[in-house]
PDB file of C-alpha atoms in Angstrom:
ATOM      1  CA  UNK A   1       0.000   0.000   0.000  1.00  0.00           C
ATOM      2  CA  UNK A   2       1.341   3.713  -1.275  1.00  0.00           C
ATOM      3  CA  UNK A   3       0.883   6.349   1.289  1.00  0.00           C
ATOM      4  CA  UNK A   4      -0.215   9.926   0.130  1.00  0.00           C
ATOM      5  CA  UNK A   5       3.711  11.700  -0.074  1.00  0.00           C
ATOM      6  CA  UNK A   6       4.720   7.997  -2.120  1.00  0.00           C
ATOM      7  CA  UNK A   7       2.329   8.709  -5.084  1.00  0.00           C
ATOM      8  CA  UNK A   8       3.564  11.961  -6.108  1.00  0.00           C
ATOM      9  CA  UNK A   9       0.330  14.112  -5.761  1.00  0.00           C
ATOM     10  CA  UNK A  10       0.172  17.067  -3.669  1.00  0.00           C
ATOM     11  CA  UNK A  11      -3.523  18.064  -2.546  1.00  0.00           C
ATOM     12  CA  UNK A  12      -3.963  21.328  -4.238  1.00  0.00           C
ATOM     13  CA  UNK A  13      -3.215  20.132  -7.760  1.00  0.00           C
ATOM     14  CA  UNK A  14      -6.627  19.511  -8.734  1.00  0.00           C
ATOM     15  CA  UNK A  15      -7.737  23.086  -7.216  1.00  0.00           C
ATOM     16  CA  UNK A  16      -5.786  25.620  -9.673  1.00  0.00           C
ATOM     17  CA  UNK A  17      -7.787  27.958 -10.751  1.00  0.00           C
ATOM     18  CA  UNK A  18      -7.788  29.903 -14.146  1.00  0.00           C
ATOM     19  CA  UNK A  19      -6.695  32.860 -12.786  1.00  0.00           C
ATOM     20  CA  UNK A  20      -3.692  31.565 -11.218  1.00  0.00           C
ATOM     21  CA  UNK A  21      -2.173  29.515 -14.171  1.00  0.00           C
ATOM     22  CA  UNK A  22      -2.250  32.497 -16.412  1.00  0.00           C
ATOM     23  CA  UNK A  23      -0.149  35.349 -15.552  1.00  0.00           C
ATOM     24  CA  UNK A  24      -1.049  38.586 -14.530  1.00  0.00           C
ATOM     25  CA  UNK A  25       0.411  41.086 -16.671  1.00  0.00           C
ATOM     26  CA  UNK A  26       0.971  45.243 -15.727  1.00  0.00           C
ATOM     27  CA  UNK A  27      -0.538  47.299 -18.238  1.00  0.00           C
ATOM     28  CA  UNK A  28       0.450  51.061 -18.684  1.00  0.00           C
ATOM     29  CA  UNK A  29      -1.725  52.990 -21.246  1.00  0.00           C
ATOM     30  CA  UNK A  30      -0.335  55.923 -22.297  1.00  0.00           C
ATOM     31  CA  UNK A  31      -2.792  58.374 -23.989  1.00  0.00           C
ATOM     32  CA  UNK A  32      -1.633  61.663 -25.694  1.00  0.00           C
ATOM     33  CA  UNK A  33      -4.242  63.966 -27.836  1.00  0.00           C
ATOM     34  CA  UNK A  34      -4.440  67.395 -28.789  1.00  0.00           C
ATOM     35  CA  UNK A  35      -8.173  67.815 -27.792  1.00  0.00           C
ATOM     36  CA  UNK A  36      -9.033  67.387 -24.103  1.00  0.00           C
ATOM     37  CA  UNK A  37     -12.360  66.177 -24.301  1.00  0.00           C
ATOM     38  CA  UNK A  38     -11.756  63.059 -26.916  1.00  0.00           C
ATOM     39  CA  UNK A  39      -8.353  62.431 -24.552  1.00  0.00           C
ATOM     40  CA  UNK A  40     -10.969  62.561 -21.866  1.00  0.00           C
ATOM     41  CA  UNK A  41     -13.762  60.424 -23.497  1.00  0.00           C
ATOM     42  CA  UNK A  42     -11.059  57.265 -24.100  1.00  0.00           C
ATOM     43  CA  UNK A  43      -9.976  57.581 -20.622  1.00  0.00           C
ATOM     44  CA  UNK A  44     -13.729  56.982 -19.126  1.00  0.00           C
ATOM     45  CA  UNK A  45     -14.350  54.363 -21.904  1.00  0.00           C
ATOM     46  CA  UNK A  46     -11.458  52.327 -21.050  1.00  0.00           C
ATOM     47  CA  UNK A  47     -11.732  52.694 -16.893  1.00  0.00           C
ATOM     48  CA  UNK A  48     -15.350  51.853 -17.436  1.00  0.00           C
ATOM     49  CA  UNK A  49     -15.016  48.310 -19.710  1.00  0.00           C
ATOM     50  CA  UNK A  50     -12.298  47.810 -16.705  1.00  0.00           C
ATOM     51  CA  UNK A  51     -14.311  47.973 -13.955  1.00  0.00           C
ATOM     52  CA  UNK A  52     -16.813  46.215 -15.810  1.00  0.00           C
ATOM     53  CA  UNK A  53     -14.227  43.215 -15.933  1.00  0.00           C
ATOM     54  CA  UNK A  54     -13.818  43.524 -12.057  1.00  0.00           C
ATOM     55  CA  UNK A  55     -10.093  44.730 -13.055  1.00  0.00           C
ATOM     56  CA  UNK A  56      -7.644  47.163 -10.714  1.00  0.00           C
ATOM     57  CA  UNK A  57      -7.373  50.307 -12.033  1.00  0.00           C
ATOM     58  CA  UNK A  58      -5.354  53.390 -11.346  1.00  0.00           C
ATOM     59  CA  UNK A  59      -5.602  56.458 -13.157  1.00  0.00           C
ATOM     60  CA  UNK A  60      -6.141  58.327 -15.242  1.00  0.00           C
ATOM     61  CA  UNK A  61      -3.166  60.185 -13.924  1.00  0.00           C
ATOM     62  CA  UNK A  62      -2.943  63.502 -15.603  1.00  0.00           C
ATOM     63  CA  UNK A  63       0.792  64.335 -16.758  1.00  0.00           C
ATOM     64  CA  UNK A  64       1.799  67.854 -17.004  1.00  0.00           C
ATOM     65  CA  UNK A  65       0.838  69.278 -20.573  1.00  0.00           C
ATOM     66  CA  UNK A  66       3.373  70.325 -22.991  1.00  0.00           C
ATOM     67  CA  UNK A  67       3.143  73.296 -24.733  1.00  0.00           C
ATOM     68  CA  UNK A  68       5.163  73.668 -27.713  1.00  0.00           C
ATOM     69  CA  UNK A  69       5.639  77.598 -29.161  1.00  0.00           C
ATOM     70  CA  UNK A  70       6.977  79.404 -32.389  1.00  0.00           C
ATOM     71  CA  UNK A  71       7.231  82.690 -33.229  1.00  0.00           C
ATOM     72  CA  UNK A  72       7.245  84.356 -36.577  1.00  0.00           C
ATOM     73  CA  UNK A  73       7.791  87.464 -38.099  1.00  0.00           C
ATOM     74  CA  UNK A  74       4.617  88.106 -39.933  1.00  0.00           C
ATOM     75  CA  UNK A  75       5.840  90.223 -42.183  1.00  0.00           C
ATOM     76  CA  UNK A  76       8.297  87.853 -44.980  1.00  0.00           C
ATOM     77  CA  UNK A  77      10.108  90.896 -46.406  1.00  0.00           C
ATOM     78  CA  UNK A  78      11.183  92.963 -42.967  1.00  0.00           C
ATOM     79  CA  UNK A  79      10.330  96.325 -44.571  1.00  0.00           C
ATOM     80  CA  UNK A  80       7.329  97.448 -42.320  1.00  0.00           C
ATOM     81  CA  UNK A  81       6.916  97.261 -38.054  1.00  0.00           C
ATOM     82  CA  UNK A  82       8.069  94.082 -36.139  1.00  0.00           C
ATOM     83  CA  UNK A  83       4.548  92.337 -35.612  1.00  0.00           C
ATOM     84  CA  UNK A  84       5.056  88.833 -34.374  1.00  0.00           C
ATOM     85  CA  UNK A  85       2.614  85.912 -34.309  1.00  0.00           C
ATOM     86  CA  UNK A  86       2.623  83.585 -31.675  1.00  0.00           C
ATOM     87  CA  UNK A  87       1.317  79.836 -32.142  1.00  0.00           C
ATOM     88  CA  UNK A  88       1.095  77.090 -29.505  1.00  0.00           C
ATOM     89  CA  UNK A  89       0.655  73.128 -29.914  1.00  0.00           C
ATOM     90  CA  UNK A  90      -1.007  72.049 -26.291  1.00  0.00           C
ATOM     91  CA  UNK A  91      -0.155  68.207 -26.010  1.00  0.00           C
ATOM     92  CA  UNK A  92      -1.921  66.412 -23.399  1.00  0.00           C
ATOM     93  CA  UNK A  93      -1.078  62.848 -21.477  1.00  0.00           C
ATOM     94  CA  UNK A  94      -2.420  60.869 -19.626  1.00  0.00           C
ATOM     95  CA  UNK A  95      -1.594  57.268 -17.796  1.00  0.00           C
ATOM     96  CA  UNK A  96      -3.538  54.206 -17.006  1.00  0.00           C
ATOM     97  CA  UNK A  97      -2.458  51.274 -14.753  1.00  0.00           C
ATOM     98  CA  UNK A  98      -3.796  47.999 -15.308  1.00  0.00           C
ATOM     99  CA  UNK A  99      -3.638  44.640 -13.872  1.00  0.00           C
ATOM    100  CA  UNK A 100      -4.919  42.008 -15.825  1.00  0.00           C
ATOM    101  CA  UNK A 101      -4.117  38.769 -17.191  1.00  0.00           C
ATOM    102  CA  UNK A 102      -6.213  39.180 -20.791  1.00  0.00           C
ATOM    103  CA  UNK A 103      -4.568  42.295 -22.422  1.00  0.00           C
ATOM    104  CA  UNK A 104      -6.701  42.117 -25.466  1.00  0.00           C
ATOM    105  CA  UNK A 105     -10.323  42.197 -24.307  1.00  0.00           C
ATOM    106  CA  UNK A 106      -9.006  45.526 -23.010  1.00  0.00           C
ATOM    107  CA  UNK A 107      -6.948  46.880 -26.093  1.00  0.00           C
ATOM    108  CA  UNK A 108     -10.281  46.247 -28.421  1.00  0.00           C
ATOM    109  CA  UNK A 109     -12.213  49.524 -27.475  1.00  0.00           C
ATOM    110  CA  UNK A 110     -12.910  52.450 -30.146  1.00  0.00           C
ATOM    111  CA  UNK A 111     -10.714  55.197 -30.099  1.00  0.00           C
ATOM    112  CA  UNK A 112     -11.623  58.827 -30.955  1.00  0.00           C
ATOM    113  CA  UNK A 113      -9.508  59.970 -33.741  1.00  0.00           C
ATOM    114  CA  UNK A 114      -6.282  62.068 -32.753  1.00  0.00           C
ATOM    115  CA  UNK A 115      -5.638  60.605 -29.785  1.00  0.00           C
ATOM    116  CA  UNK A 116      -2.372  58.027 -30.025  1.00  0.00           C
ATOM    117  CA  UNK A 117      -2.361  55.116 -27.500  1.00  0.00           C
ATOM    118  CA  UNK A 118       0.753  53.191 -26.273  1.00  0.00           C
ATOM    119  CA  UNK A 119       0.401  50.404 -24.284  1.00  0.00           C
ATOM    120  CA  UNK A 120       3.446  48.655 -22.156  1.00  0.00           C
ATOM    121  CA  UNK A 121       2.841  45.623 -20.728  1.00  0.00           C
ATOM    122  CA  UNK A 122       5.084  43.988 -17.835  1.00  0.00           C
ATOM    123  CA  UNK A 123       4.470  40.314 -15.444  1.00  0.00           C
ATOM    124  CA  UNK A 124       3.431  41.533 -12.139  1.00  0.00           C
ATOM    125  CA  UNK A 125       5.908  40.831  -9.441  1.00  0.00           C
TER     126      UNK A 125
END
């Protein structure tokens, strides 16, 4: 007769779970848009099929925007007064943290246009 330790099962083989075979993976979104309020519409779109997945979410952080300037001359010839235009580009950014061990049932949302998404994804330690 084979005692329990002899026959080379341990008792919680037969209880794994699907969650704990397949990794949980890290996932950073990175959002950056010129307009606010698309930026702002992905963010709540993708927190809210999150949460509807029972998922951990942080964010969205808000990054600092960067403003980009130039100034012209708006004359091209120089004859007349020194009048200068100014432009700005306002770039906005924003970060998501995910845990989750499907990454692609949360990638698959529609995204506004303009707004440019960049996903890293890392194992959980």
């Amino acid at each position: 007769k084979m005692s329990f330790k002899e026959s080379g099962f341990s008792k919680d083989s037969s209880l794994k779970t699907a969650a704990e075979e397949a990794p949980i993976h890290r996932i950073r979104i990175t959002l950056t848009s010129r307009v606010v309020k698309s930026l702002e519409k992905v963010c709540a779109d993708l927190i809210k099929g999150a949460k509807e997945k029972n998922l951990k979410v942080k964010g969205p952080v808000r990054m600092p925007t960067k403003i980009l300037r130039i100034t012209t001359r708006k004359t091209p010839c120089g004859e007349s007064s020194k009048i200068w235009d100014r432009y700005q580009l306002r770039i906005h950014k924003r970060i998501i943290d995910l845990h989750s061990e499907i990454v692609k049932q949360i990638t698959s949302i529609s995204i506004e246009p303009g707004v440019e998404v960049e996903v890293t994804i890392a194992d959980a330690a």
